[in-house]
PDB file of C-alpha atoms in Angstrom:
ATOM      1  CA  MET B1367       0.000   0.000   0.000  1.00 88.00           C
ATOM      2  CA  ALA B1368       1.229   3.486  -0.833  1.00 96.00           C
ATOM      3  CA  THR B1369       2.242   5.783   2.004  1.00 97.00           C
ATOM      4  CA  ILE B1370       2.637   9.541   1.594  1.00 98.00           C
ATOM      5  CA  THR B1371       5.298  11.141   3.789  1.00 98.00           C
ATOM      6  CA  SER B1372       5.339  14.732   2.517  1.00 98.00           C
ATOM      7  CA  LEU B1373       3.828  17.194   0.046  1.00 97.00           C
ATOM      8  CA  VAL B1374       6.120  19.817  -1.497  1.00 97.00           C
ATOM      9  CA  ASP B1375       4.993  22.648  -3.760  1.00 95.00           C
ATOM     10  CA  THR B1376       8.126  23.360  -5.826  1.00 94.00           C
ATOM     11  CA  THR B1377       7.348  27.081  -6.014  1.00 87.00           C
ATOM     12  CA  THR B1378       6.985  27.662  -2.269  1.00 85.00           C
ATOM     13  CA  THR B1379       8.983  24.570  -1.107  1.00 92.00           C
ATOM     14  CA  THR B1380       6.219  24.013   1.456  1.00 92.00           C
ATOM     15  CA  ASN B1381       2.881  22.222   1.570  1.00 93.00           C
ATOM     16  CA  GLN B1382       1.093  25.351   0.416  1.00 89.00           C
ATOM     17  CA  GLY B1383       0.693  26.855  -3.023  1.00 86.00           C
ATOM     18  CA  THR B1384      -1.701  27.642  -5.784  1.00 85.00           C
ATOM     19  CA  ALA B1385      -3.113  26.220  -9.000  1.00 84.00           C
ATOM     20  CA  GLY B1386      -0.509  25.822 -11.730  1.00 86.00           C
ATOM     21  CA  ASP B1387       2.342  25.055  -9.331  1.00 90.00           C
ATOM     22  CA  THR B1388       4.099  21.694  -9.495  1.00 95.00           C
ATOM     23  CA  LEU B1389       3.423  19.426  -6.532  1.00 96.00           C
ATOM     24  CA  HIS B1390       5.735  16.602  -5.478  1.00 98.00           C
ATOM     25  CA  ILE B1391       4.049  13.860  -3.463  1.00 98.00           C
ATOM     26  CA  ASN B1392       6.794  11.945  -1.659  1.00 98.00           C
ATOM     27  CA  GLY B1393       6.528   8.570   0.007  1.00 97.00           C
ATOM     28  CA  THR B1394       6.804   4.840  -0.562  1.00 97.00           C
ATOM     29  CA  GLY B1395       4.937   2.377  -2.738  1.00 97.00           C
ATOM     30  CA  LEU B1396       3.804   5.107  -5.125  1.00 98.00           C
ATOM     31  CA  GLY B1397       4.784   3.338  -8.344  1.00 96.00           C
ATOM     32  CA  THR B1398       1.285   2.084  -9.193  1.00 97.00           C
ATOM     33  CA  THR B1399      -0.445   5.446  -8.676  1.00 97.00           C
ATOM     34  CA  THR B1400      -3.102   6.192 -11.276  1.00 97.00           C
ATOM     35  CA  ARG B1401      -4.955   9.003  -9.556  1.00 96.00           C
ATOM     36  CA  VAL B1402      -4.229  11.865  -7.174  1.00 97.00           C
ATOM     37  CA  ASN B1403      -7.094  13.061  -4.977  1.00 95.00           C
ATOM     38  CA  PHE B1404      -7.427  16.704  -3.890  1.00 90.00           C
ATOM     39  CA  GLY B1405     -10.380  16.392  -1.545  1.00 86.00           C
ATOM     40  CA  SER B1406     -13.281  15.470  -3.835  1.00 85.00           C
ATOM     41  CA  LEU B1407     -11.328  16.396  -7.003  1.00 89.00           C
ATOM     42  CA  SER B1408      -9.308  13.705  -8.762  1.00 91.00           C
ATOM     43  CA  VAL B1409      -6.450  14.092 -11.258  1.00 95.00           C
ATOM     44  CA  SER B1410      -5.477  11.118 -13.427  1.00 94.00           C
ATOM     45  CA  SER B1411      -3.635  12.749 -16.336  1.00 94.00           C
ATOM     46  CA  GLY B1412      -0.288  14.499 -16.460  1.00 95.00           C
ATOM     47  CA  LEU B1413       1.153  12.420 -13.600  1.00 97.00           C
ATOM     48  CA  THR B1414       4.847  11.581 -13.363  1.00 97.00           C
ATOM     49  CA  VAL B1415       5.090   8.445 -11.244  1.00 97.00           C
ATOM     50  CA  THR B1416       8.044   6.711  -9.566  1.00 97.00           C
ATOM     51  CA  PRO B1417       8.065   4.352  -6.568  1.00 97.00           C
ATOM     52  CA  THR B1418       8.927   7.234  -4.226  1.00 98.00           C
ATOM     53  CA  GLN B1419       7.360  10.286  -5.841  1.00 98.00           C
ATOM     54  CA  VAL B1420       4.349  11.437  -7.844  1.00 98.00           C
ATOM     55  CA  SER B1421       4.568  14.842  -9.561  1.00 98.00           C
ATOM     56  CA  LEU B1422       1.752  16.804 -11.148  1.00 96.00           C
ATOM     57  CA  THR B1423       0.484  20.297 -11.869  1.00 94.00           C
ATOM     58  CA  ILE B1424      -1.950  21.459  -9.206  1.00 91.00           C
ATOM     59  CA  PRO B1425      -5.409  21.731 -10.776  1.00 86.00           C
ATOM     60  CA  SER B1426      -7.249  25.034 -10.941  1.00 76.00           C
ATOM     61  CA  ALA B1427     -10.646  23.975  -9.644  1.00 61.00           C
ATOM     62  CA  GLN B1428      -9.781  24.682  -6.033  1.00 61.00           C
ATOM     63  CA  CYS B1429     -10.951  27.062  -3.356  1.00 65.00           C
ATOM     64  CA  ALA B1430      -8.612  28.655  -0.861  1.00 71.00           C
ATOM     65  CA  GLY B1431      -8.006  26.658   2.290  1.00 83.00           C
ATOM     66  CA  GLN B1432      -6.918  23.218   3.421  1.00 89.00           C
ATOM     67  CA  VAL B1433      -7.580  20.087   1.381  1.00 91.00           C
ATOM     68  CA  SER B1434      -6.564  16.466   1.940  1.00 94.00           C
ATOM     69  CA  VAL B1435      -4.273  14.938  -0.700  1.00 96.00           C
ATOM     70  CA  SER B1436      -4.018  11.194  -1.269  1.00 97.00           C
ATOM     71  CA  VAL B1437      -3.163   8.818  -4.125  1.00 97.00           C
ATOM     72  CA  THR B1438      -5.067   5.844  -5.501  1.00 97.00           C
ATOM     73  CA  SER B1439      -3.337   2.852  -7.094  1.00 96.00           C
ATOM     74  CA  SER B1440      -4.202   0.777 -10.147  1.00 96.00           C
ATOM     75  CA  THR B1441      -5.879  -1.706  -7.790  1.00 95.00           C
ATOM     76  CA  ASN B1442      -8.090   1.068  -6.446  1.00 96.00           C
ATOM     77  CA  VAL B1443      -6.363   1.236  -3.063  1.00 96.00           C
ATOM     78  CA  THR B1444      -6.076   4.749  -1.592  1.00 96.00           C
ATOM     79  CA  SER B1445      -3.172   5.892   0.537  1.00 97.00           C
ATOM     80  CA  ASN B1446      -3.150   7.946   3.691  1.00 97.00           C
ATOM     81  CA  ALA B1447      -3.912  11.642   3.216  1.00 97.00           C
ATOM     82  CA  LEU B1448      -1.846  14.722   4.126  1.00 97.00           C
ATOM     83  CA  PRO B1449      -3.037  18.339   4.258  1.00 96.00           C
ATOM     84  CA  PHE B1450      -2.249  20.823   1.503  1.00 94.00           C
ATOM     85  CA  PHE B1451      -3.108  24.513   1.735  1.00 90.00           C
ATOM     86  CA  PHE B1452      -4.388  26.290  -1.367  1.00 86.00           C
ATOM     87  CA  VAL B1453      -3.442  29.967  -1.312  1.00 85.00           C
ATOM     88  CA  ALA B1454      -5.882  32.356  -2.985  1.00 82.00           C
ATOM     89  CA  SER B1455      -4.562  34.829  -5.550  1.00 85.00           C
ATOM     90  CA  PRO B1456      -4.024  38.347  -4.178  1.00 92.00           C
ATOM     91  CA  SER B1457      -6.000  41.336  -5.380  1.00 94.00           C
ATOM     92  CA  VAL B1458      -5.382  45.083  -5.043  1.00 96.00           C
ATOM     93  CA  THR B1459      -8.493  47.172  -4.450  1.00 96.00           C
ATOM     94  CA  GLY B1460      -7.113  50.591  -3.583  1.00 96.00           C
ATOM     95  CA  ALA B1461      -4.245  52.761  -2.405  1.00 96.00           C
ATOM     96  CA  GLY B1462      -4.178  55.290   0.400  1.00 96.00           C
ATOM     97  CA  THR B1463      -1.908  57.572  -1.632  1.00 96.00           C
ATOM     98  CA  THR B1464      -2.430  57.677  -5.372  1.00 97.00           C
ATOM     99  CA  CYS B1465       0.333  60.000  -6.615  1.00 98.00           C
ATOM    100  CA  GLY B1466       3.874  61.062  -5.904  1.00 98.00           C
ATOM    101  CA  PRO B1467       7.107  62.360  -7.440  1.00 98.00           C
ATOM    102  CA  ALA B1468       8.994  60.469 -10.122  1.00 97.00           C
ATOM    103  CA  ALA B1469      11.967  60.376  -7.770  1.00 96.00           C
ATOM    104  CA  GLY B1470      10.066  57.807  -5.693  1.00 97.00           C
ATOM    105  CA  GLY B1471      10.057  57.571  -1.915  1.00 97.00           C
ATOM    106  CA  THR B1472       6.300  57.939  -1.425  1.00 97.00           C
ATOM    107  CA  SER B1473       4.846  55.764   1.322  1.00 96.00           C
ATOM    108  CA  VAL B1474       1.681  54.060   0.048  1.00 96.00           C
ATOM    109  CA  THR B1475      -0.713  51.862   1.979  1.00 96.00           C
ATOM    110  CA  VAL B1476      -2.075  49.311  -0.482  1.00 96.00           C
ATOM    111  CA  PHE B1477      -5.455  47.733   0.248  1.00 96.00           C
ATOM    112  CA  GLY B1478      -6.671  44.398  -1.058  1.00 96.00           C
ATOM    113  CA  SER B1479      -7.047  40.773  -0.064  1.00 93.00           C
ATOM    114  CA  ASN B1480      -5.048  37.573   0.437  1.00 90.00           C
ATOM    115  CA  PHE B1481      -1.797  39.364   1.299  1.00 92.00           C
ATOM    116  CA  LEU B1482      -0.641  37.215   4.233  1.00 85.00           C
ATOM    117  CA  THR B1483       1.738  35.093   2.161  1.00 84.00           C
ATOM    118  CA  GLY B1484       3.124  38.166   0.407  1.00 91.00           C
ATOM    119  CA  THR B1485       6.636  38.090  -0.960  1.00 90.00           C
ATOM    120  CA  GLY B1486       6.947  41.405  -2.805  1.00 95.00           C
ATOM    121  CA  ALA B1487       5.353  44.178  -4.823  1.00 97.00           C
ATOM    122  CA  THR B1488       6.028  46.239  -7.925  1.00 98.00           C
ATOM    123  CA  VAL B1489       4.984  49.707  -9.044  1.00 98.00           C
ATOM    124  CA  GLY B1490       5.032  50.135 -12.795  1.00 97.00           C
ATOM    125  CA  GLY B1491       6.943  46.875 -13.071  1.00 96.00           C
ATOM    126  CA  THR B1492       9.775  48.041 -10.787  1.00 98.00           C
ATOM    127  CA  ALA B1493      10.329  46.091  -7.591  1.00 97.00           C
ATOM    128  CA  VAL B1494       9.621  47.876  -4.333  1.00 97.00           C
ATOM    129  CA  THR B1495      12.684  48.200  -2.096  1.00 93.00           C
ATOM    130  CA  PRO B1496      13.064  47.635   0.721  1.00 92.00           C
ATOM    131  CA  ALA B1497      10.726  44.666   0.400  1.00 90.00           C
ATOM    132  CA  PRO B1498       7.355  45.392   2.007  1.00 92.00           C
ATOM    133  CA  THR B1499       6.420  43.782   5.310  1.00 83.00           C
ATOM    134  CA  PHE B1500       3.105  41.976   5.111  1.00 89.00           C
ATOM    135  CA  THR B1501       1.338  42.217   8.471  1.00 81.00           C
ATOM    136  CA  SER B1502      -2.303  41.923   7.415  1.00 90.00           C
ATOM    137  CA  SER B1503      -4.331  39.938   4.919  1.00 91.00           C
ATOM    138  CA  ASN B1504      -5.815  43.116   3.458  1.00 94.00           C
ATOM    139  CA  GLN B1505      -3.144  45.803   3.515  1.00 95.00           C
ATOM    140  CA  VAL B1506       0.564  46.396   3.088  1.00 96.00           C
ATOM    141  CA  THR B1507       2.675  49.545   3.128  1.00 96.00           C
ATOM    142  CA  ILE B1508       5.191  50.058   0.341  1.00 97.00           C
ATOM    143  CA  THR B1509       7.637  52.776  -0.678  1.00 97.00           C
ATOM    144  CA  THR B1510       7.461  53.709  -4.341  1.00 98.00           C
ATOM    145  CA  PRO B1511      10.634  53.158  -6.378  1.00 98.00           C
ATOM    146  CA  ALA B1512      12.022  55.831  -8.695  1.00 97.00           C
ATOM    147  CA  HIS B1513      10.381  56.023 -12.109  1.00 98.00           C
ATOM    148  CA  THR B1514      11.698  57.199 -15.474  1.00 97.00           C
ATOM    149  CA  MET B1515       9.030  59.462 -16.936  1.00 97.00           C
ATOM    150  CA  THR B1516       7.818  59.006 -20.482  1.00 97.00           C
ATOM    151  CA  PRO B1517       9.531  61.724 -22.578  1.00 96.00           C
ATOM    152  CA  GLY B1518       7.336  64.814 -22.713  1.00 94.00           C
ATOM    153  CA  SER B1519       4.941  63.480 -20.070  1.00 97.00           C
ATOM    154  CA  CYS B1520       4.050  65.230 -16.835  1.00 98.00           C
ATOM    155  CA  VAL B1521       2.069  62.293 -15.414  1.00 98.00           C
ATOM    156  CA  ASP B1522       2.651  58.554 -15.843  1.00 98.00           C
ATOM    157  CA  THR B1523      -0.021  56.263 -14.367  1.00 98.00           C
ATOM    158  CA  VAL B1524       1.156  52.721 -13.648  1.00 98.00           C
ATOM    159  CA  ASP B1525      -0.074  49.546 -11.956  1.00 98.00           C
ATOM    160  CA  ILE B1526       0.612  48.402  -8.407  1.00 98.00           C
ATOM    161  CA  GLU B1527       1.004  44.625  -8.259  1.00 97.00           C
ATOM    162  CA  VAL B1528       1.393  42.451  -5.171  1.00 97.00           C
ATOM    163  CA  THR B1529       2.954  38.988  -5.278  1.00 94.00           C
ATOM    164  CA  THR B1530       2.180  36.238  -2.778  1.00 88.00           C
ATOM    165  CA  ALA B1531       2.387  32.465  -2.662  1.00 80.00           C
ATOM    166  CA  GLY B1532      -0.923  32.623  -4.536  1.00 83.00           C
ATOM    167  CA  GLY B1533       0.579  34.454  -7.503  1.00 85.00           C
ATOM    168  CA  THR B1534       0.594  38.075  -8.638  1.00 91.00           C
ATOM    169  CA  SER B1535      -2.431  40.353  -8.488  1.00 94.00           C
ATOM    170  CA  VAL B1536      -4.124  41.281 -11.736  1.00 91.00           C
ATOM    171  CA  PRO B1537      -4.343  45.045 -12.455  1.00 93.00           C
ATOM    172  CA  SER B1538      -7.863  46.335 -11.807  1.00 89.00           C
ATOM    173  CA  GLY B1539      -7.832  49.727 -13.495  1.00 93.00           C
ATOM    174  CA  SER B1540      -7.758  52.866 -11.373  1.00 94.00           C
ATOM    175  CA  LEU B1541      -8.235  50.860  -8.163  1.00 94.00           C
ATOM    176  CA  SER B1542      -4.725  49.439  -8.420  1.00 96.00           C
ATOM    177  CA  GLN B1543      -2.869  52.361  -9.972  1.00 97.00           C
ATOM    178  CA  PHE B1544      -0.371  54.981  -8.856  1.00 98.00           C
ATOM    179  CA  SER B1545       0.499  58.161 -10.758  1.00 98.00           C
ATOM    180  CA  TYR B1546       4.049  59.467 -10.990  1.00 98.00           C
ATOM    181  CA  TYR B1547       4.322  63.236 -11.497  1.00 98.00           C
ATOM    182  CA  ALA B1548       7.241  65.105 -12.983  1.00 98.00           C
ATOM    183  CA  ALA B1549       8.340  68.021 -10.815  1.00 97.00           C
ATOM    184  CA  PRO B1550       6.839  71.350 -11.930  1.00 98.00           C
ATOM    185  CA  THR B1551       9.160  74.032 -13.251  1.00 98.00           C
ATOM    186  CA  ILE B1552       8.693  77.821 -13.175  1.00 98.00           C
ATOM    187  CA  THR B1553      10.236  79.488 -16.227  1.00 98.00           C
ATOM    188  CA  SER B1554       9.103  83.108 -15.827  1.00 98.00           C
ATOM    189  CA  LEU B1555       6.878  85.521 -13.893  1.00 98.00           C
ATOM    190  CA  SER B1556       4.875  88.432 -15.209  1.00 98.00           C
ATOM    191  CA  PRO B1557       5.465  90.842 -13.631  1.00 98.00           C
ATOM    192  CA  GLY B1558       8.535  89.840 -11.667  1.00 97.00           C
ATOM    193  CA  THR B1559       7.782  92.324  -8.878  1.00 98.00           C
ATOM    194  CA  GLY B1560       4.710  93.072  -6.827  1.00 97.00           C
ATOM    195  CA  THR B1561       3.119  93.927  -3.528  1.00 97.00           C
ATOM    196  CA  ALA B1562       0.337  92.334  -1.490  1.00 97.00           C
ATOM    197  CA  GLY B1563      -2.803  91.957  -3.586  1.00 97.00           C
ATOM    198  CA  ASP B1564      -1.087  92.077  -6.976  1.00 98.00           C
ATOM    199  CA  GLU B1565      -1.837  89.371  -9.520  1.00 98.00           C
ATOM    200  CA  ILE B1566       1.176  87.503 -10.897  1.00 98.00           C
ATOM    201  CA  ALA B1567       1.179  85.243 -13.955  1.00 98.00           C
ATOM    202  CA  VAL B1568       3.385  82.196 -13.412  1.00 98.00           C
ATOM    203  CA  ASN B1569       4.662  80.436 -16.552  1.00 98.00           C
ATOM    204  CA  GLY B1570       6.238  77.001 -16.487  1.00 98.00           C
ATOM    205  CA  THR B1571       5.692  73.312 -17.053  1.00 98.00           C
ATOM    206  CA  CYS B1572       3.736  70.489 -15.441  1.00 98.00           C
ATOM    207  CA  PHE B1573       1.360  72.657 -13.412  1.00 98.00           C
ATOM    208  CA  ILE B1574      -0.979  69.669 -13.033  1.00 97.00           C
ATOM    209  CA  ASP B1575      -3.020  69.204  -9.841  1.00 97.00           C
ATOM    210  CA  VAL B1576      -1.271  72.082  -8.098  1.00 98.00           C
ATOM    211  CA  SER B1577      -1.528  71.705  -4.339  1.00 97.00           C
ATOM    212  CA  ALA B1578       0.204  74.904  -3.236  1.00 98.00           C
ATOM    213  CA  VAL B1579       1.748  78.173  -4.378  1.00 98.00           C
ATOM    214  CA  THR B1580       3.995  79.822  -1.832  1.00 98.00           C
ATOM    215  CA  PHE B1581       5.873  83.119  -1.571  1.00 98.00           C
ATOM    216  CA  SER B1582       8.993  83.487   0.536  1.00 98.00           C
ATOM    217  CA  ASP B1583      10.915  86.554   1.615  1.00 97.00           C
ATOM    218  CA  GLY B1584      13.825  84.509   2.959  1.00 94.00           C
ATOM    219  CA  THR B1585      12.387  84.428   6.463  1.00 96.00           C
ATOM    220  CA  ASN B1586       8.676  83.886   6.031  1.00 95.00           C
ATOM    221  CA  THR B1587       7.016  81.400   3.696  1.00 97.00           C
ATOM    222  CA  ILE B1588       3.380  82.267   3.066  1.00 98.00           C
ATOM    223  CA  PRO B1589       0.814  80.304   1.015  1.00 98.00           C
ATOM    224  CA  ALA B1590      -1.060  82.167  -1.702  1.00 98.00           C
ATOM    225  CA  THR B1591      -4.275  81.666  -3.622  1.00 98.00           C
ATOM    226  CA  TRP B1592      -3.991  80.655  -7.270  1.00 98.00           C
ATOM    227  CA  THR B1593      -6.037  79.938 -10.364  1.00 98.00           C
ATOM    228  CA  ALA B1594      -5.009  77.226 -12.802  1.00 95.00           C
ATOM    229  CA  LEU B1595      -4.981  78.453 -16.405  1.00 96.00           C
ATOM    230  CA  GLY B1596      -3.572  75.311 -18.006  1.00 94.00           C
ATOM    231  CA  ASN B1597      -0.724  72.894 -17.554  1.00 96.00           C
ATOM    232  CA  ASN B1598       1.845  75.625 -18.126  1.00 97.00           C
ATOM    233  CA  LEU B1599       0.253  78.742 -16.669  1.00 98.00           C
ATOM    234  CA  LEU B1600      -1.402  79.883 -13.454  1.00 98.00           C
ATOM    235  CA  SER B1601      -2.168  83.185 -11.797  1.00 98.00           C
ATOM    236  CA  THR B1602      -1.552  83.911  -8.149  1.00 98.00           C
ATOM    237  CA  ILE B1603      -2.079  86.801  -5.746  1.00 98.00           C
ATOM    238  CA  VAL B1604       0.822  88.150  -3.694  1.00 98.00           C
ATOM    239  CA  PRO B1605      -0.130  87.442  -0.044  1.00 98.00           C
ATOM    240  CA  THR B1606       0.217  89.824   2.882  1.00 97.00           C
ATOM    241  CA  GLY B1607       2.939  89.478   5.494  1.00 96.00           C
ATOM    242  CA  LEU B1608       5.995  89.520   3.236  1.00 97.00           C
ATOM    243  CA  THR B1609       8.976  91.767   3.920  1.00 97.00           C
ATOM    244  CA  PRO B1610       9.870  93.950   0.908  1.00 97.00           C
ATOM    245  CA  GLY B1611      12.974  92.890  -0.973  1.00 97.00           C
ATOM    246  CA  ALA B1612      14.239  89.761  -2.672  1.00 97.00           C
ATOM    247  CA  GLY B1613      11.897  86.818  -2.547  1.00 98.00           C
ATOM    248  CA  THR B1614      10.817  83.681  -4.392  1.00 98.00           C
ATOM    249  CA  ILE B1615       7.712  81.888  -5.655  1.00 98.00           C
ATOM    250  CA  THR B1616       7.355  78.077  -5.574  1.00 98.00           C
ATOM    251  CA  VAL B1617       4.662  75.837  -7.084  1.00 98.00           C
ATOM    252  CA  THR B1618       3.983  72.396  -5.593  1.00 98.00           C
ATOM    253  CA  THR B1619       2.221  69.393  -7.130  1.00 98.00           C
ATOM    254  CA  CYS B1620       2.294  65.627  -6.544  1.00 97.00           C
ATOM    255  CA  GLY B1621       5.645  65.825  -8.303  1.00 98.00           C
ATOM    256  CA  GLY B1622       7.031  67.893  -5.436  1.00 97.00           C
ATOM    257  CA  PRO B1623       8.065  71.557  -5.283  1.00 98.00           C
ATOM    258  CA  SER B1624       9.275  73.489  -8.298  1.00 98.00           C
ATOM    259  CA  ASN B1625      12.381  75.585  -8.456  1.00 98.00           C
ATOM    260  CA  ALA B1626      12.193  78.724  -6.298  1.00 98.00           C
ATOM    261  CA  GLN B1627      11.745  81.457  -8.907  1.00 98.00           C
ATOM    262  CA  ALA B1628      13.155  84.879  -7.971  1.00 98.00           C
ATOM    263  CA  PHE B1629      10.515  87.536  -7.247  1.00 98.00           C
ATOM    264  CA  THR B1630      10.920  91.050  -5.865  1.00 98.00           C
ATOM    265  CA  ILE B1631       8.495  92.049  -3.124  1.00 97.00           C
ATOM    266  CA  THR B1632       7.692  95.749  -3.188  1.00 95.00           C
TER     267      THR B1632
END
């Protein structure tokens, strides 16, 4: 009679894995095996049989959780059974932070399911380093890697993918995406001088989803109101509280702060 001594998924090197992995069933008296039983599911084709091992591809018709694995011989005798744990495929359903600078370094909490056996994650196909620590079945915190922007692009939207013993998550549109932003750049101001209440036109690049416009006099940094007039132009009002003299204007987006453009406060 056949006796099973261990089950080894060659991908995880444990007795857990997912459909499509190769499973080695080790033991004795296995040479007459004609069928492998996964609970109520039986597999009789694609078996590689030796006296001490049966190998096969784990079938796909499985639910997550524990199942008993046994083998049946050509004389219809069934061996002992050992437990095997099917790991469900992970899925990403959202991100706590959805944009950041192309330089990387943004901390993102990723939400989803079946993360407990997580081994890694990628953003736009680039591996996350340091490797994320998986502490929950439905969330993990990652740090975005640096990203090379598409030439001429201010925003690149890419997929977040999480890999576990159950495989790699399948992109689910905007729910599993992160947007890299190129840093904005100020090229000129019109006029280049002004006092509180004056309107200033700010010319530049990548003024997309502006989150702040600030004026600085070298000592004080004061936020200002602004109106977006396109990706390369915005208008802003010089705020009160600035000391007359040399100052700067900075525009901030998800791509980070722009250069500090010289501005004279009158």
